[in-house]
Amino acid sequence: MQSIQESIIDKYPDRVPILLEIIEKSKLQFSDGSKFKKYLVDKSDHFYHFFQILRNSLKLSKQESIYLFVNKTGLIKPESQVGEIYAKYRSNDGFLRIILNEYATFGNC
Amino acid sequence: MQNLCGSLLSRWYNTKFNLTQYVYDIDKQLRQQDKIIHILNETIPNDADIDQRIEKLKQICSKIIWFSYRKNIPKFQVSSLTSDTGWGCMIRVAQMALAQIIRYYHYFTKPEQLIVLIRHFIDDDDNELTDFIQQIQKNKIEYFHAPFSIQKIVHYAKVELKKEPGDWYKSDEILQTLDYLFKYSQYSLNMEIYINYDCAFILQDAIQQMFNHQEGNELWLKERAKNNNQFDLYDHKGICIFLPTRIGLQNINKDYLEVLNQIMALPYFQGMIGGVSKRALYFVGRIQDYLIYLDPHFVQNAQNFDDLSINQASYTCQNIQLIHNSLIDPSIVICLCIRNALELLDLWQIFQHFKQEYQELFFFSLLETNNEIEMLKSFQQIIEVDNEFVSIAK
């Protein structure tokens, strides 16, 4: 039996599956209240596009910065190509796992 | 009761501040780190006697305008708070960075120039806020003596960012606030602020801010730089460049530190807004792997213009401190100051060189023009949901 992601990869061979997770301590969340979302993104696309879609779905103003990380430490630049990052950092289950974080707040208790 | 608590809190912060100075004896640490010192845009080579070098470092640091927590601040209109102790450190650090860039750009050295500059940030702004709010409502722009006072910062943050006085700030929030307030400052006559919130440096945008020229690119800038002397100084503005980024998910990613070290040695470097475990600090330089910083966590009395005119000593910090660069928070803002076309071209070329050399470890996107982003925006985005997947096609 084929898993969902395998069937989806067969259906869209030009796209890669991305599992996006918003870091736990962030207040950001999707409109359904979740912190995860799965995406299928065109390999030839650059991350600008993806950033734009995230900004729209998280309802961020253009002054609010978000940062995407692969492999727990590597910062994704908007100019990077989706296919290249996927080839380098995909996990064994076929997903590219991305963690979203925002800017830290500073104060001192 | 509130006063008693406030006073105890101030003492606690100040004791901690002094203790840190004592425990981390900077002189001793400097002697152990007998390396080249990069401080703002200056370099102190390690060929001279260590005492002379420490003296020189202290001299440069003593010129940096230091902002710290203040108590007995006249009430913010929207709150009963009278101190920013415990929450205003990011505001103070951003104020330091902006004041430093303005001071550097204008070559301010005379006391009267510095007083006018410090007054821009003063904590008792002599009730300018009422007038300021009226101006915003009437959509008028006049220069204020203290456009960056904490009262005005908190007012803007309340209205636009829905932040209450006492809330902690993110760097992008305080930058957005200062960027908005900048037009109420007389320094906006010959300076502009350039901030990119998308982890990118876009040459066209920097040219737009500096020369008010829409379709700028590298070729245009080269021509402009070639004819640099022909143009009147009043034909362009200087730019404060703030580049916020995050160089690690939870902790700093050490792979990025080499690039950061290079940026901190640039001739345009004017410090870095950042912090350590929630405490915001103004990083001004480095020695090998140690960062030199000014700490705003010291409580002083708020001053008004008369106090400031008499004595400016509370805006100078005698105590500089060091921290290992692997310990800082990954959220940082690189601050740069560019004076003319030649400098902008030089910065652009240096950045390109960094990108070539460090590839993906160079943590900013470099774009010559906005065309690429505009093209993306013009694409029809088809978003459909298929088996829990959000599918994005061009």
PDB file of N, CA, C and O in Angstrom, chain B residues 309-358:
ATOM      1  N   SER B 309      21.579  69.817  29.909  1.00  0.00           N
ATOM      2  CA  SER B 309      22.476  70.913  29.528  1.00  0.00           C
ATOM      3  C   SER B 309      23.594  71.095  30.543  1.00  0.00           C
ATOM      4  O   SER B 309      24.716  71.451  30.194  1.00  0.00           O
ATOM      5  N   ILE B 310      23.275  70.833  31.810  1.00  0.00           N
ATOM      6  CA  ILE B 310      24.278  71.027  32.855  1.00  0.00           C
ATOM      7  C   ILE B 310      25.301  69.887  32.862  1.00  0.00           C
ATOM      8  O   ILE B 310      26.497  70.105  32.955  1.00  0.00           O
ATOM      9  N   ASN B 311      24.802  68.666  32.718  1.00  0.00           N
ATOM     10  CA  ASN B 311      25.715  67.521  32.851  1.00  0.00           C
ATOM     11  C   ASN B 311      25.290  66.354  31.958  1.00  0.00           C
ATOM     12  O   ASN B 311      24.168  65.882  32.040  1.00  0.00           O
ATOM     13  N   GLN B 312      26.232  65.890  31.142  1.00  0.00           N
ATOM     14  CA  GLN B 312      25.914  64.784  30.223  1.00  0.00           C
ATOM     15  C   GLN B 312      26.566  63.471  30.655  1.00  0.00           C
ATOM     16  O   GLN B 312      26.565  62.494  29.911  1.00  0.00           O
ATOM     17  N   ALA B 313      27.122  63.477  31.874  1.00  0.00           N
ATOM     18  CA  ALA B 313      27.911  62.307  32.299  1.00  0.00           C
ATOM     19  C   ALA B 313      27.103  61.015  32.324  1.00  0.00           C
ATOM     20  O   ALA B 313      27.645  59.942  32.079  1.00  0.00           O
ATOM     21  N   SER B 314      25.782  61.123  32.587  1.00  0.00           N
ATOM     22  CA  SER B 314      25.011  59.876  32.718  1.00  0.00           C
ATOM     23  C   SER B 314      24.754  59.217  31.367  1.00  0.00           C
ATOM     24  O   SER B 314      24.151  58.148  31.304  1.00  0.00           O
ATOM     25  N   TYR B 315      25.202  59.837  30.289  1.00  0.00           N
ATOM     26  CA  TYR B 315      25.038  59.237  28.958  1.00  0.00           C
ATOM     27  C   TYR B 315      26.338  58.621  28.435  1.00  0.00           C
ATOM     28  O   TYR B 315      26.489  58.361  27.261  1.00  0.00           O
ATOM     29  N   THR B 316      27.290  58.472  29.350  1.00  0.00           N
ATOM     30  CA  THR B 316      28.545  57.821  28.988  1.00  0.00           C
ATOM     31  C   THR B 316      28.752  56.632  29.911  1.00  0.00           C
ATOM     32  O   THR B 316      28.591  56.770  31.120  1.00  0.00           O
ATOM     33  N   CYS B 317      29.098  55.487  29.332  1.00  0.00           N
ATOM     34  CA  CYS B 317      29.344  54.314  30.163  1.00  0.00           C
ATOM     35  C   CYS B 317      30.840  54.074  30.244  1.00  0.00           C
ATOM     36  O   CYS B 317      31.509  53.937  29.223  1.00  0.00           O
ATOM     37  N   GLN B 318      31.348  54.047  31.468  1.00  0.00           N
ATOM     38  CA  GLN B 318      32.790  53.834  31.646  1.00  0.00           C
ATOM     39  C   GLN B 318      33.139  52.356  31.564  1.00  0.00           C
ATOM     40  O   GLN B 318      34.287  51.990  31.393  1.00  0.00           O
ATOM     41  N   ASN B 319      32.115  51.533  31.716  1.00  0.00           N
ATOM     42  CA  ASN B 319      32.393  50.099  31.831  1.00  0.00           C
ATOM     43  C   ASN B 319      32.006  49.345  30.571  1.00  0.00           C
ATOM     44  O   ASN B 319      30.837  49.166  30.288  1.00  0.00           O
ATOM     45  N   ILE B 320      32.991  48.917  29.835  1.00  0.00           N
ATOM     46  CA  ILE B 320      32.692  48.070  28.693  1.00  0.00           C
ATOM     47  C   ILE B 320      32.837  46.616  29.113  1.00  0.00           C
ATOM     48  O   ILE B 320      33.566  46.307  30.048  1.00  0.00           O
ATOM     49  N   GLN B 321      32.138  45.742  28.436  1.00  0.00           N
ATOM     50  CA  GLN B 321      32.174  44.347  28.835  1.00  0.00           C
ATOM     51  C   GLN B 321      32.388  43.434  27.642  1.00  0.00           C
ATOM     52  O   GLN B 321      32.168  43.835  26.507  1.00  0.00           O
ATOM     53  N   LEU B 322      32.788  42.220  27.928  1.00  0.00           N
ATOM     54  CA  LEU B 322      33.058  41.229  26.880  1.00  0.00           C
ATOM     55  C   LEU B 322      32.197  39.988  27.087  1.00  0.00           C
ATOM     56  O   LEU B 322      31.905  39.621  28.217  1.00  0.00           O
ATOM     57  N   ILE B 323      31.806  39.380  25.966  1.00  0.00           N
ATOM     58  CA  ILE B 323      31.114  38.089  26.062  1.00  0.00           C
ATOM     59  C   ILE B 323      31.532  37.223  24.879  1.00  0.00           C
ATOM     60  O   ILE B 323      31.777  37.754  23.784  1.00  0.00           O
ATOM     61  N   HIS B 324      31.615  35.916  25.098  1.00  0.00           N
ATOM     62  CA  HIS B 324      31.995  35.034  23.993  1.00  0.00           C
ATOM     63  C   HIS B 324      30.869  34.998  22.960  1.00  0.00           C
ATOM     64  O   HIS B 324      29.698  34.915  23.331  1.00  0.00           O
ATOM     65  N   ASN B 325      31.245  35.038  21.682  1.00  0.00           N
ATOM     66  CA  ASN B 325      30.208  35.187  20.650  1.00  0.00           C
ATOM     67  C   ASN B 325      29.275  33.980  20.522  1.00  0.00           C
ATOM     68  O   ASN B 325      28.183  34.093  19.984  1.00  0.00           O
ATOM     69  N   SER B 326      29.653  32.831  21.061  1.00  0.00           N
ATOM     70  CA  SER B 326      28.760  31.677  20.944  1.00  0.00           C
ATOM     71  C   SER B 326      27.610  31.751  21.946  1.00  0.00           C
ATOM     72  O   SER B 326      26.666  30.978  21.880  1.00  0.00           O
ATOM     73  N   LEU B 327      27.685  32.706  22.881  1.00  0.00           N
ATOM     74  CA  LEU B 327      26.670  32.778  23.941  1.00  0.00           C
ATOM     75  C   LEU B 327      25.528  33.739  23.614  1.00  0.00           C
ATOM     76  O   LEU B 327      24.533  33.784  24.326  1.00  0.00           O
ATOM     77  N   ILE B 328      25.662  34.511  22.550  1.00  0.00           N
ATOM     78  CA  ILE B 328      24.640  35.528  22.300  1.00  0.00           C
ATOM     79  C   ILE B 328      23.375  34.911  21.697  1.00  0.00           C
ATOM     80  O   ILE B 328      23.393  33.820  21.149  1.00  0.00           O
ATOM     81  N   ASP B 329      22.276  35.639  21.815  1.00  0.00           N
ATOM     82  CA  ASP B 329      21.011  35.200  21.226  1.00  0.00           C
ATOM     83  C   ASP B 329      21.124  35.283  19.700  1.00  0.00           C
ATOM     84  O   ASP B 329      21.736  36.213  19.182  1.00  0.00           O
ATOM     85  N   PRO B 330      20.524  34.308  18.979  1.00  0.00           N
ATOM     86  CA  PRO B 330      20.655  34.358  17.508  1.00  0.00           C
ATOM     87  C   PRO B 330      19.929  35.530  16.838  1.00  0.00           C
ATOM     88  O   PRO B 330      20.210  35.828  15.680  1.00  0.00           O
ATOM     89  N   SER B 331      19.009  36.180  17.532  1.00  0.00           N
ATOM     90  CA  SER B 331      18.317  37.333  16.928  1.00  0.00           C
ATOM     91  C   SER B 331      19.221  38.561  16.990  1.00  0.00           C
ATOM     92  O   SER B 331      19.527  39.048  18.075  1.00  0.00           O
ATOM     93  N   ILE B 332      19.641  39.041  15.832  1.00  0.00           N
ATOM     94  CA  ILE B 332      20.547  40.200  15.813  1.00  0.00           C
ATOM     95  C   ILE B 332      20.109  41.192  14.737  1.00  0.00           C
ATOM     96  O   ILE B 332      19.355  40.840  13.831  1.00  0.00           O
ATOM     97  N   VAL B 333      20.576  42.429  14.881  1.00  0.00           N
ATOM     98  CA  VAL B 333      20.376  43.429  13.835  1.00  0.00           C
ATOM     99  C   VAL B 333      21.729  44.063  13.543  1.00  0.00           C
ATOM    100  O   VAL B 333      22.344  44.660  14.431  1.00  0.00           O
ATOM    101  N   ILE B 334      22.204  43.915  12.307  1.00  0.00           N
ATOM    102  CA  ILE B 334      23.458  44.540  11.914  1.00  0.00           C
ATOM    103  C   ILE B 334      23.169  46.013  11.600  1.00  0.00           C
ATOM    104  O   ILE B 334      22.234  46.323  10.869  1.00  0.00           O
ATOM    105  N   CYS B 335      23.973  46.924  12.164  1.00  0.00           N
ATOM    106  CA  CYS B 335      23.778  48.359  11.914  1.00  0.00           C
ATOM    107  C   CYS B 335      24.976  48.887  11.116  1.00  0.00           C
ATOM    108  O   CYS B 335      26.122  48.693  11.509  1.00  0.00           O
ATOM    109  N   LEU B 336      24.680  49.567  10.017  1.00  0.00           N
ATOM    110  CA  LEU B 336      25.735  50.119   9.176  1.00  0.00           C
ATOM    111  C   LEU B 336      25.389  51.566   8.851  1.00  0.00           C
ATOM    112  O   LEU B 336      24.225  51.953   8.881  1.00  0.00           O
ATOM    113  N   CYS B 337      26.413  52.356   8.525  1.00  0.00           N
ATOM    114  CA  CYS B 337      26.150  53.725   8.083  1.00  0.00           C
ATOM    115  C   CYS B 337      26.904  53.988   6.784  1.00  0.00           C
ATOM    116  O   CYS B 337      28.104  53.714   6.684  1.00  0.00           O
ATOM    117  N   ILE B 338      26.180  54.471   5.772  1.00  0.00           N
ATOM    118  CA  ILE B 338      26.767  54.736   4.467  1.00  0.00           C
ATOM    119  C   ILE B 338      26.592  56.216   4.164  1.00  0.00           C
ATOM    120  O   ILE B 338      25.496  56.756   4.263  1.00  0.00           O
ATOM    121  N   ARG B 339      27.706  56.862   3.769  1.00  0.00           N
ATOM    122  CA  ARG B 339      27.649  58.315   3.593  1.00  0.00           C
ATOM    123  C   ARG B 339      27.426  58.756   2.148  1.00  0.00           C
ATOM    124  O   ARG B 339      26.860  59.803   1.898  1.00  0.00           O
ATOM    125  N   ASN B 340      27.945  57.994   1.167  1.00  0.00           N
ATOM    126  CA  ASN B 340      27.854  58.456  -0.222  1.00  0.00           C
ATOM    127  C   ASN B 340      27.879  57.288  -1.210  1.00  0.00           C
ATOM    128  O   ASN B 340      27.956  56.127  -0.807  1.00  0.00           O
ATOM    129  N   ALA B 341      27.839  57.622  -2.512  1.00  0.00           N
ATOM    130  CA  ALA B 341      27.756  56.598  -3.561  1.00  0.00           C
ATOM    131  C   ALA B 341      28.955  55.650  -3.528  1.00  0.00           C
ATOM    132  O   ALA B 341      28.809  54.438  -3.687  1.00  0.00           O
ATOM    133  N   LEU B 342      30.135  56.223  -3.305  1.00  0.00           N
ATOM    134  CA  LEU B 342      31.345  55.393  -3.268  1.00  0.00           C
ATOM    135  C   LEU B 342      31.260  54.335  -2.176  1.00  0.00           C
ATOM    136  O   LEU B 342      31.602  53.171  -2.390  1.00  0.00           O
ATOM    137  N   GLU B 343      30.801  54.768  -1.019  1.00  0.00           N
ATOM    138  CA  GLU B 343      30.702  53.830   0.103  1.00  0.00           C
ATOM    139  C   GLU B 343      29.649  52.756  -0.167  1.00  0.00           C
ATOM    140  O   GLU B 343      29.857  51.583   0.141  1.00  0.00           O
ATOM    141  N   LEU B 344      28.530  53.164  -0.769  1.00  0.00           N
ATOM    142  CA  LEU B 344      27.468  52.190  -1.047  1.00  0.00           C
ATOM    143  C   LEU B 344      27.957  51.151  -2.059  1.00  0.00           C
ATOM    144  O   LEU B 344      27.718  49.949  -1.905  1.00  0.00           O
ATOM    145  N   LEU B 345      28.676  51.623  -3.078  1.00  0.00           N
ATOM    146  CA  LEU B 345      29.214  50.710  -4.090  1.00  0.00           C
ATOM    147  C   LEU B 345      30.212  49.743  -3.450  1.00  0.00           C
ATOM    148  O   LEU B 345      30.198  48.540  -3.716  1.00  0.00           O
ATOM    149  N   ASP B 346      31.049  50.292  -2.577  1.00  0.00           N
ATOM    150  CA  ASP B 346      32.045  49.463  -1.902  1.00  0.00           C
ATOM    151  C   ASP B 346      31.359  48.379  -1.057  1.00  0.00           C
ATOM    152  O   ASP B 346      31.718  47.204  -1.118  1.00  0.00           O
ATOM    153  N   LEU B 347      30.330  48.789  -0.290  1.00  0.00           N
ATOM    154  CA  LEU B 347      29.603  47.831   0.550  1.00  0.00           C
ATOM    155  C   LEU B 347      28.968  46.740  -0.312  1.00  0.00           C
ATOM    156  O   LEU B 347      29.055  45.548   0.000  1.00  0.00           O
ATOM    157  N   TRP B 348      28.362  47.148  -1.424  1.00  0.00           N
ATOM    158  CA  TRP B 348      27.713  46.204  -2.337  1.00  0.00           C
ATOM    159  C   TRP B 348      28.726  45.182  -2.857  1.00  0.00           C
ATOM    160  O   TRP B 348      28.470  43.986  -2.882  1.00  0.00           O
ATOM    161  N   GLN B 349      29.903  45.672  -3.216  1.00  0.00           N
ATOM    162  CA  GLN B 349      30.927  44.768  -3.755  1.00  0.00           C
ATOM    163  C   GLN B 349      31.476  43.836  -2.673  1.00  0.00           C
ATOM    164  O   GLN B 349      31.737  42.665  -2.927  1.00  0.00           O
ATOM    165  N   ILE B 350      31.638  44.384  -1.466  1.00  0.00           N
ATOM    166  CA  ILE B 350      32.105  43.532  -0.353  1.00  0.00           C
ATOM    167  C   ILE B 350      31.078  42.430  -0.071  1.00  0.00           C
ATOM    168  O   ILE B 350      31.428  41.258   0.081  1.00  0.00           O
ATOM    169  N   PHE B 351      29.804  42.807  -0.040  1.00  0.00           N
ATOM    170  CA  PHE B 351      28.747  41.814   0.208  1.00  0.00           C
ATOM    171  C   PHE B 351      28.746  40.731  -0.870  1.00  0.00           C
ATOM    172  O   PHE B 351      28.587  39.556  -0.584  1.00  0.00           O
ATOM    173  N   GLN B 352      28.929  41.145  -2.111  1.00  0.00           N
ATOM    174  CA  GLN B 352      28.958  40.164  -3.199  1.00  0.00           C
ATOM    175  C   GLN B 352      30.127  39.197  -3.040  1.00  0.00           C
ATOM    176  O   GLN B 352      30.009  38.003  -3.279  1.00  0.00           O
ATOM    177  N   HIS B 353      31.237  39.771  -2.618  1.00  0.00           N
ATOM    178  CA  HIS B 353      32.421  38.952  -2.374  1.00  0.00           C
ATOM    179  C   HIS B 353      32.155  37.943  -1.244  1.00  0.00           C
ATOM    180  O   HIS B 353      32.487  36.766  -1.358  1.00  0.00           O
ATOM    181  N   PHE B 354      31.524  38.425  -0.163  1.00  0.00           N
ATOM    182  CA  PHE B 354      31.179  37.537   0.959  1.00  0.00           C
ATOM    183  C   PHE B 354      30.283  36.397   0.475  1.00  0.00           C
ATOM    184  O   PHE B 354      30.449  35.251   0.855  1.00  0.00           O
ATOM    185  N   LYS B 355      29.307  36.762  -0.367  1.00  0.00           N
ATOM    186  CA  LYS B 355      28.343  35.770  -0.830  1.00  0.00           C
ATOM    187  C   LYS B 355      29.049  34.680  -1.641  1.00  0.00           C
ATOM    188  O   LYS B 355      28.749  33.497  -1.515  1.00  0.00           O
ATOM    189  N   GLN B 356      30.001  35.149  -2.453  1.00  0.00           N
ATOM    190  CA  GLN B 356      30.755  34.205  -3.278  1.00  0.00           C
ATOM    191  C   GLN B 356      31.611  33.283  -2.406  1.00  0.00           C
ATOM    192  O   GLN B 356      31.672  32.088  -2.608  1.00  0.00           O
ATOM    193  N   GLU B 357      32.242  33.901  -1.420  1.00  0.00           N
ATOM    194  CA  GLU B 357      33.165  33.145  -0.591  1.00  0.00           C
ATOM    195  C   GLU B 357      32.451  32.214   0.390  1.00  0.00           C
ATOM    196  O   GLU B 357      32.850  31.084   0.586  1.00  0.00           O
ATOM    197  N   TYR B 358      31.391  32.707   1.007  1.00  0.00           N
ATOM    198  CA  TYR B 358      30.746  31.924   2.064  1.00  0.00           C
ATOM    199  C   TYR B 358      29.480  31.213   1.619  1.00  0.00           C
ATOM    200  O   TYR B 358      28.870  30.484   2.401  1.00  0.00           O
TER     201      TYR B 358
END
